[in-house]
XYZ file of C-alpha atoms in Angstrom:
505
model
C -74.962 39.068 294.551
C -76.947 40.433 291.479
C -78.130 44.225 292.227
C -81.883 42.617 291.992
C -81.862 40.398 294.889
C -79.633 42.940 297.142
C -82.228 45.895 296.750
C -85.256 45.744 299.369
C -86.836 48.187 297.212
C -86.968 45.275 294.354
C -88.127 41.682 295.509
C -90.387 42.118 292.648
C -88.972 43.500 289.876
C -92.006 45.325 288.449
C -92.091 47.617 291.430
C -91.580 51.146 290.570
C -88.655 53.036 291.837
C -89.401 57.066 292.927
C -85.894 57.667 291.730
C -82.674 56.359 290.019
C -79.710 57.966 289.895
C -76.833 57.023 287.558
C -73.446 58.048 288.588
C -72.058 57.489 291.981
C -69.976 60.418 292.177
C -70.347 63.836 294.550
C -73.284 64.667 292.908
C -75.031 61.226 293.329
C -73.911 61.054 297.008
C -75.484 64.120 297.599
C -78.246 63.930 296.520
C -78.913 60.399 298.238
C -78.200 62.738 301.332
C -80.987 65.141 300.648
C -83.517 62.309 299.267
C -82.818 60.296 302.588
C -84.140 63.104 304.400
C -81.800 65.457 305.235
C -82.917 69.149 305.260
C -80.875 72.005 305.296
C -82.068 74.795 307.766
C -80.786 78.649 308.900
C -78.732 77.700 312.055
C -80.546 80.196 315.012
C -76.885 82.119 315.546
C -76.150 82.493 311.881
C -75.749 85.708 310.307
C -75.006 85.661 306.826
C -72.767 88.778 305.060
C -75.237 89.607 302.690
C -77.756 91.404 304.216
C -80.239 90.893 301.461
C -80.132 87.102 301.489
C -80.346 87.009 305.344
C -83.202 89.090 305.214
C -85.178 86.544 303.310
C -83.682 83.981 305.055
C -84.609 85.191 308.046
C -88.819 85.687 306.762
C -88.776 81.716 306.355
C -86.463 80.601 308.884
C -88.740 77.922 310.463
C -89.085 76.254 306.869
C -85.880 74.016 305.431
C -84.355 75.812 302.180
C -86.046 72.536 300.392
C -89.265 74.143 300.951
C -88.761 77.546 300.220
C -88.543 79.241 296.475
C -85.274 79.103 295.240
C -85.927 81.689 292.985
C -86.777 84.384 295.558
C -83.768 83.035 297.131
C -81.503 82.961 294.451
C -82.316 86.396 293.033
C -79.256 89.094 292.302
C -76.337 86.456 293.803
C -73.530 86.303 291.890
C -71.086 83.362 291.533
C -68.884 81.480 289.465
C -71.367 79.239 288.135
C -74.170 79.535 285.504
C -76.750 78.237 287.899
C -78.611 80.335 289.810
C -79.471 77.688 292.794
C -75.585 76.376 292.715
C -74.679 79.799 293.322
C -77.033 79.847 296.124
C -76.257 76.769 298.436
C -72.451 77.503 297.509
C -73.118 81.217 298.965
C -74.577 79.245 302.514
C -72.639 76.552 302.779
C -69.336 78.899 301.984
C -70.073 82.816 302.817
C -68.232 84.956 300.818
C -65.702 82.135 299.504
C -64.614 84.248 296.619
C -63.370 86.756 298.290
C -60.943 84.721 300.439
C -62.834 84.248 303.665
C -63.524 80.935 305.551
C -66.617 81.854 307.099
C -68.611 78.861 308.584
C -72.246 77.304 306.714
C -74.903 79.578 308.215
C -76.764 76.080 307.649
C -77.363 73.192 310.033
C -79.053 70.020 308.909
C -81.788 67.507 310.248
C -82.908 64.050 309.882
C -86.233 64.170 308.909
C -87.296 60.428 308.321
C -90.662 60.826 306.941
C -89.097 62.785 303.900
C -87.323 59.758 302.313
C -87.419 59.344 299.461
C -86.704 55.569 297.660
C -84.092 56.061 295.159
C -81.451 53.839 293.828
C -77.529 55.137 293.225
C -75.822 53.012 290.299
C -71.711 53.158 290.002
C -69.696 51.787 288.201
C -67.157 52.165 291.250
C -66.910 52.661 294.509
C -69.217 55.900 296.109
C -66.990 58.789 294.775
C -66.809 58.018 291.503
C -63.947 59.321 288.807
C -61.959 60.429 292.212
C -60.831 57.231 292.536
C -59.394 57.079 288.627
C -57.555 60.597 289.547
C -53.747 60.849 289.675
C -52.922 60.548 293.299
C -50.036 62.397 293.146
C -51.579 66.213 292.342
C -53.263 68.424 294.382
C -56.631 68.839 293.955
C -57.246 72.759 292.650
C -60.099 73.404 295.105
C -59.742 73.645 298.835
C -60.108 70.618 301.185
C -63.257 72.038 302.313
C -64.947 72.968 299.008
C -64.756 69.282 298.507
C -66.530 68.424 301.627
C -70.118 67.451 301.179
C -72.683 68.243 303.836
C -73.049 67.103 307.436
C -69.196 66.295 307.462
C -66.348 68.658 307.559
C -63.740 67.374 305.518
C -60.643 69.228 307.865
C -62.151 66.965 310.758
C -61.833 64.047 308.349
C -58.750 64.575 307.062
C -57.273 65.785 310.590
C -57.885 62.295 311.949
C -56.450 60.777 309.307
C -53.556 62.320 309.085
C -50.545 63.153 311.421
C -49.510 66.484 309.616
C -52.432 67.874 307.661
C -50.431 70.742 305.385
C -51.878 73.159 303.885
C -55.393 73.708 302.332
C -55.463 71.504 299.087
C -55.598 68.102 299.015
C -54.752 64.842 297.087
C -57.531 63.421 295.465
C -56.661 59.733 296.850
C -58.271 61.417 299.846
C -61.064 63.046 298.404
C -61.748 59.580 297.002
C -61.858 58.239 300.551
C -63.217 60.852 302.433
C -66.564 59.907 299.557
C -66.674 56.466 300.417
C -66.060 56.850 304.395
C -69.205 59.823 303.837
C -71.425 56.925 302.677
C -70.764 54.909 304.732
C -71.139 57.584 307.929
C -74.440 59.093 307.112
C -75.932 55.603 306.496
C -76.497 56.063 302.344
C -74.949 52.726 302.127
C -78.268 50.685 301.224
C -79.082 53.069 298.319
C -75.397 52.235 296.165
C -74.895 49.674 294.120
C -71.197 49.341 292.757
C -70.113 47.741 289.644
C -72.788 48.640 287.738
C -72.982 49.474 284.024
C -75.858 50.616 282.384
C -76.927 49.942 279.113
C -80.149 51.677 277.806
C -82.493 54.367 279.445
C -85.929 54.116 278.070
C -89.348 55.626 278.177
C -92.317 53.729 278.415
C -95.614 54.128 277.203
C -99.559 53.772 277.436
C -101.634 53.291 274.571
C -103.911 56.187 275.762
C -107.103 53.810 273.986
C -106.356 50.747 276.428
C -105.037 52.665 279.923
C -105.239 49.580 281.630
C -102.742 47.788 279.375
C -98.728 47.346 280.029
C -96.313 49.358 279.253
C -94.327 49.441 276.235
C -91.660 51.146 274.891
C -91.914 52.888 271.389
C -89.563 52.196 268.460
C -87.477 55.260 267.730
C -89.013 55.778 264.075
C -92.671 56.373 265.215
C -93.729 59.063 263.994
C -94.387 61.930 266.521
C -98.029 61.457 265.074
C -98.200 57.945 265.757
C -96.405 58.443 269.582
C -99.112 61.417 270.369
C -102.061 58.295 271.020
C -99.724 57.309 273.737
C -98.823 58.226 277.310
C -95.562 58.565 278.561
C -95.153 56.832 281.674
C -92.114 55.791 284.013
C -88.564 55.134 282.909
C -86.940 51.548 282.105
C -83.460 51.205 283.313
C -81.632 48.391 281.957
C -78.041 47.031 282.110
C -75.739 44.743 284.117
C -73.848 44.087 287.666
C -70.451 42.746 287.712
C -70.150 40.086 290.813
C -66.958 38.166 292.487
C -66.512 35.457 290.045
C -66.130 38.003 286.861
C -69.356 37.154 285.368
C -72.178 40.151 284.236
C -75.743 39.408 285.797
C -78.167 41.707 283.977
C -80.301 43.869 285.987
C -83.856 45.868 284.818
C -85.650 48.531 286.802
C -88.521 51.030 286.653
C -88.038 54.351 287.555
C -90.694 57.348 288.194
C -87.512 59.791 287.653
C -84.306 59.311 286.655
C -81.191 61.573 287.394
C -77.945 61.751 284.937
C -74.781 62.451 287.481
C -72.123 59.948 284.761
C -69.600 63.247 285.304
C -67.909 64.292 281.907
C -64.844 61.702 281.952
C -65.943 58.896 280.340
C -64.525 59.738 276.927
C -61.464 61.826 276.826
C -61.776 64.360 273.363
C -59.536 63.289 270.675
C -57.694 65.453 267.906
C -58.875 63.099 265.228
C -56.147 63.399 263.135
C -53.844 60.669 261.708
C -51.632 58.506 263.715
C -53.706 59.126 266.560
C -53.864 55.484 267.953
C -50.423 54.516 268.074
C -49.136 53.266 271.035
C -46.639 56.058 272.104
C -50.189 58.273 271.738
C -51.917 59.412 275.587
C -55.348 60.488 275.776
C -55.482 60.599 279.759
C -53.045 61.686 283.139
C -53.072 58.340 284.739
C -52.198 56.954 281.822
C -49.173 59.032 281.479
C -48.459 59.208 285.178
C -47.755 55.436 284.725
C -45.815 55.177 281.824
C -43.680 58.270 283.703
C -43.669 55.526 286.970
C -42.762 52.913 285.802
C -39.454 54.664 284.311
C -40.323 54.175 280.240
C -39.441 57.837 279.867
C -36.717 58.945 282.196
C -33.207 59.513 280.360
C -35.149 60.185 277.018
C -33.117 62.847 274.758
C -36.469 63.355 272.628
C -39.373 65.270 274.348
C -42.589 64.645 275.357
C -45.573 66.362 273.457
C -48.611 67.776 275.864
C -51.283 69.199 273.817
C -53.978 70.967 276.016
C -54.203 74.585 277.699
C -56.403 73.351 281.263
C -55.267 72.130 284.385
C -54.917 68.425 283.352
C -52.382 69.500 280.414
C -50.911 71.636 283.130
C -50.377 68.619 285.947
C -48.954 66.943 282.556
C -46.355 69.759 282.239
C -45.924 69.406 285.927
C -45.059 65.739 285.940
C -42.549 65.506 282.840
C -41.096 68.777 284.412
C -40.506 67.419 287.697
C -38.854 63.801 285.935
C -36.484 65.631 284.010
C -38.561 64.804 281.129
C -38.143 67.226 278.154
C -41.409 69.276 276.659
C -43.072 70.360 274.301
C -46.901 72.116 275.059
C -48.935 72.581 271.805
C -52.110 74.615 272.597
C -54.661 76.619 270.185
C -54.965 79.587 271.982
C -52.795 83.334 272.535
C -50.816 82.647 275.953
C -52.805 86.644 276.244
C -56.251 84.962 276.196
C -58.790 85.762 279.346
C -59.955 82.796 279.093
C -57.415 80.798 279.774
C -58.472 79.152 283.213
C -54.451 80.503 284.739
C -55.932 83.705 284.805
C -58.661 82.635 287.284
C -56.624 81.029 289.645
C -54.687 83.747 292.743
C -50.800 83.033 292.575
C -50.695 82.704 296.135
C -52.895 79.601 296.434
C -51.355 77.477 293.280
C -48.061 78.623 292.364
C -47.482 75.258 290.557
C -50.117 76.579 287.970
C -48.759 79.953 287.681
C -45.270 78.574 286.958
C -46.724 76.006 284.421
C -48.277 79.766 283.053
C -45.220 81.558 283.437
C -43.174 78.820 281.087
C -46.117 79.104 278.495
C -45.737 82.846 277.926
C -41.568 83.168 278.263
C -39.974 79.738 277.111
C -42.216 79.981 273.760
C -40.681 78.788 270.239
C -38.900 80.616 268.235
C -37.830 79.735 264.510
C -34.577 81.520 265.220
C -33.118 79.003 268.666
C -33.591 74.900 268.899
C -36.256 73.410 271.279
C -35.420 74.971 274.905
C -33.636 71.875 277.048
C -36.506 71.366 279.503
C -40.076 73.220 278.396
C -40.943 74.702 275.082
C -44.544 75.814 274.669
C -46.381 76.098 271.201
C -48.539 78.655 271.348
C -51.684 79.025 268.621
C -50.269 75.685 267.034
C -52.324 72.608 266.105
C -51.020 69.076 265.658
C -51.697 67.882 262.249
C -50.692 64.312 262.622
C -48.529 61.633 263.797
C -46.151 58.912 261.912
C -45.163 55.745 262.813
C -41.535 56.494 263.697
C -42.888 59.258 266.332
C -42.366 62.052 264.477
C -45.127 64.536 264.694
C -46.255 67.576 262.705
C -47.436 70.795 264.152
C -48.853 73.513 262.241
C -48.790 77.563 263.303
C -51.908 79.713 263.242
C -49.856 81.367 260.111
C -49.545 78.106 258.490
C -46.117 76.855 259.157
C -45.536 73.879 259.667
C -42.385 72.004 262.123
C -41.722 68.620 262.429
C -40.384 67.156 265.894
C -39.158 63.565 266.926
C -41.480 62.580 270.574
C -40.968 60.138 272.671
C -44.714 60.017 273.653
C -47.529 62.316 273.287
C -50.550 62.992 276.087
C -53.616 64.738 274.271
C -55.783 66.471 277.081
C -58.095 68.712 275.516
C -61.147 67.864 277.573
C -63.675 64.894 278.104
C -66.814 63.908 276.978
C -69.767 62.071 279.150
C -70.612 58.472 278.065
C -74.224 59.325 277.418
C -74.730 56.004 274.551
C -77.438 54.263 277.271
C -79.559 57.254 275.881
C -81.026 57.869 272.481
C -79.124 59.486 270.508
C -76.156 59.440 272.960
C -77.806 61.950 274.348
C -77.631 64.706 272.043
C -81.091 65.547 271.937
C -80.762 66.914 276.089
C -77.851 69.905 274.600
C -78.660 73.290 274.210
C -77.188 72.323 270.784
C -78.638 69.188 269.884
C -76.615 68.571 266.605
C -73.656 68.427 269.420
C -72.559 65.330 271.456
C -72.914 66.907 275.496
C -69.624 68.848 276.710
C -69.396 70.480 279.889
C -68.110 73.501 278.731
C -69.463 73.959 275.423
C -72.675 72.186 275.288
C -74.390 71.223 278.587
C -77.205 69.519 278.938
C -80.087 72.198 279.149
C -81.949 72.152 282.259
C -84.512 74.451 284.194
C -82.565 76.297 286.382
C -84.171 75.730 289.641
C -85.380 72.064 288.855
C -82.489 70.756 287.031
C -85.223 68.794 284.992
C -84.251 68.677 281.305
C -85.982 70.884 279.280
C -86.115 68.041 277.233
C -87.745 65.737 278.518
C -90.029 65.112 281.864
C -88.751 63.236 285.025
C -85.423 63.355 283.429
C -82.578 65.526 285.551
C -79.112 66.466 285.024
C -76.667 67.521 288.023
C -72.825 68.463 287.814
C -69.879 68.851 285.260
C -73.349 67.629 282.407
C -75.192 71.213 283.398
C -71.586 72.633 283.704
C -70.763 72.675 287.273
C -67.124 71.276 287.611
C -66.364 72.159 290.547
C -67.972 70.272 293.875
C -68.946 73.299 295.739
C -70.976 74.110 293.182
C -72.434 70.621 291.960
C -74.113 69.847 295.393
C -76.829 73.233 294.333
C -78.060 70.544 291.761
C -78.804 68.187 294.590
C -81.040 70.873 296.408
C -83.025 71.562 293.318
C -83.751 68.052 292.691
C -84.572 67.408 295.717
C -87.063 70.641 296.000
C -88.526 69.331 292.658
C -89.401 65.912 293.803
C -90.595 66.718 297.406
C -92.888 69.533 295.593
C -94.407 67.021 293.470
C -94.616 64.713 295.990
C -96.736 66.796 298.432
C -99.096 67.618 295.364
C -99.357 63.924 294.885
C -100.453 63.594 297.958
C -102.734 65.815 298.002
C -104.577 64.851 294.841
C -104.475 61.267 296.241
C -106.332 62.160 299.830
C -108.938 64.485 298.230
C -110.002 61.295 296.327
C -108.614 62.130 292.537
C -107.352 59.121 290.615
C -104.657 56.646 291.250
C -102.114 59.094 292.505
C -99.741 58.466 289.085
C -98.451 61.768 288.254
């Protein structure tokens, strides 16, 4: 059925929507918690272990942490994120997770009805997004419960569905269905739509001359002269739904707010060098995985190239090492560099990694022996292209350079987020805006207790776009959204009952 007709919110299509969220993912789910009316509040027996944050805490305990200042909250906690309110639901949901402990959320939530907010949650997937495009076969590198979202403990979950729950990490086939179970639990369900794809996000406008006229959008080359006589009003959401038969139906919608949660794995980085499309050339894990699957590379006397120094180049290494699959790891950086994200991770808790690490810094080239019979990592080495008969060249920092005969290459250096709905892809949103939108090294810039783009109004950004990775720290976006709206929403209200206007903000 076409995503019009399903939505109660839309039996007229020219009704305004308070919210849209694109992206269906952990961040998207959520937030659809928190807009639906969930509110986080200090649980009467909790004490947290820092004293400082339980002491403010404790000065608005009768208020939910939606309607309290984050700021003041957030104030001299440290994390491992660059957001100041992720660092501060992660520190209540997950007390002192950094330093090893499991202590429980000092937080317990409530159903509070008359705080819904209508919003819409567009995927192109099932609820749970790119965790159901994940290789099922590797662990996930966070805990079981840092994936958990909130009201439902992911070890009760996963306990009851399976027989021998081991250990504390998890395969993302079940983080994937723990999402879409979470939905469906907590009631979210009539905010998702699936198999959606959109195709422009754009602003509409109000001559300010003729207020009572329709809205418009504004050709891109108006001058910023020309666009100052108008207002900028709501947001126009256009795209399509995929149904049963195959065939696209096309969908519009107007939104007060939109919120970007798309994830950064739309578009997996590229090398762009030569020879970079043939077929024996990977750009993602599944795609590898299946090649590796279905048996194309088994009993191959050339190796496999993995160029990448994160995790996913690591699970890579992992999966050709564990098929008797011979390779070689080209990566631009010193095996010594702190950066590297090895050097984050305890050897206790993922010794896979640390072996993957291990292999990096002792089974390294060496112009003096052959290629090493199982692993040989390439260490400050680039690839400067590939030829048709699958020979590829790599080039040393000095400026050597080696030729090698592959039997496939996998290129994981990182993903960027399909932003091209938006103009300019997007670019505009970066802290660089010359930049297309990476996670790492140009995130969308936001206000850091809003997680409104700086930007541009009644546009927000949540997750691996502002730079938060990892779920325990994306669902902090979720809270400041959701503090954002209600705030404006009360004001709204306000302005509305003491007789001012039409109540448009």
């Amino acid at each position: 059925m076409p995503l019009v007709e399903e939505t109660s919110f839309l039996e007229d299509s020219s009704v305004t929507l308070p919210v849209v969220v694109i992206g269906n993912g952990p961040s998207g789910i959520c937030l659809s918690y928190m807009l639906s009316g969930y509110r986080p509040y200090l649980s009467s027996e909790a004490v947290h272990p820092n004293t400082i944050l339980q002491s403010k805490l404790q000065e608005a305990r009768h208020l939910s942490l939606v309607d309290q200042d984050l700021e003041y909250l957030s104030e001299g906690l440290e994390g491992r994120s660059s957001n100041p309110v992720a660092v501060l639901f992660d520190t209540l949901l997950h007390p002192d997770a950094d330093f090893g402990y499991d202590y429980p959320s000092v937080l317990h939530w409530k159903l509070e009805q008359h705080h819904y907010i209508p919003h819409l949650v567009l995927g192109k997937g099932p609820p749970g997004g790119a965790w159901h495009n994940m290789e099922g076969s590797m662990l996930t590198i966070s805990f079981g419960n840092w994936m958990e979202l909130p009201g439902l403990k992911f070890k009760d979950w996963v306990t009851s569905k399976r027989r021998n729950p081991k250990g504390d990490r998890v395969m993302p086939e079940e983080v994937a269905r723990y999402y879409k179970h979470y939905v469906k639990v907590m009631g979210l369900q009539k905010n998702f739509r699936e198999n959606t794809y959109i195709t422009s996000v754009s602003r509409l406008y109000r001559d300010r001359e003729e207020d009572g006229g329709q809205d418009a959008a504004i050709p891109a080359q108006h001058s910023q002269m020309e666009k100052s006589k108008f207002i900028k009003r709501n947001w126009e959401i256009r795209g399509y739904q995929r149904v049963a038969d195959g065939s696209h139906v096309p969908f519009g919608l107007f939104a007060e707010n939109v919120v970007l949660a798309t994830g950064t794995l739309d578009s997996p980085a590229r090398l762009e060098v030569e020879g970079e499309d043939f077929p024996f050339v990977f750009h993602s894990l599944p795609e590898f995985g299946a090649a590796v699957s279905k048996g194309k590379l088994r009993g191959q006397v050339d190796p496999v190239l993995i160029v990448g120094s994160g995790l996913t180049a690591a699970d890579a290494v992992l999966c050709a090492y564990n098929n008797n699959i011979p390779v070689i790891h080209v990566f631009r950086r010193r095996v010594t560099d702190p950066s590297l994200i090895f050097k984050q991770l305890p050897k206790k808790l993922y010794p896979e990694y640390h072996k993957v690490y291990h292999m990096m810094c002792t089974q390294s080239y060496s112009a003096d022996l052959d290629l090493l019979s199982d692993y040989t990592s390439f260490p400050e080495h680039h690839v400067l292209s590939f030829k048709s008969d699958m020979k590829c060249i790599l080039q040393s920092v000095s400026g050597l350079k080696k030729i090698f005969k592959l039997s496939a290459a996998v290129v994981l250096i990182g993903s960027h987020p399909n932003l091209s709905f938006l103009k300019e892809h997007g670019c505009y949103l970066g802290h660089d805006s010359g930049h297309p939108i990476t996670c790492k090294g140009n995130p969308v810039a936001i206000d850091p207790y809003t997680y409104e783009c700086v930007q541009e109004a009644h546009l927000f950004a949540l997750g691996p776009l502002v730079g938060d990775n990892f779920v325990r720290f994306l669902k902090g976006g979720a809270l400041g959204v959701t503090h954002c709206l209600a705030t404006r929403q009360k004001k709204k209200h306000l302005f509305v009952e003491r007789g001012g206007g039409d109540g448009v903000a």
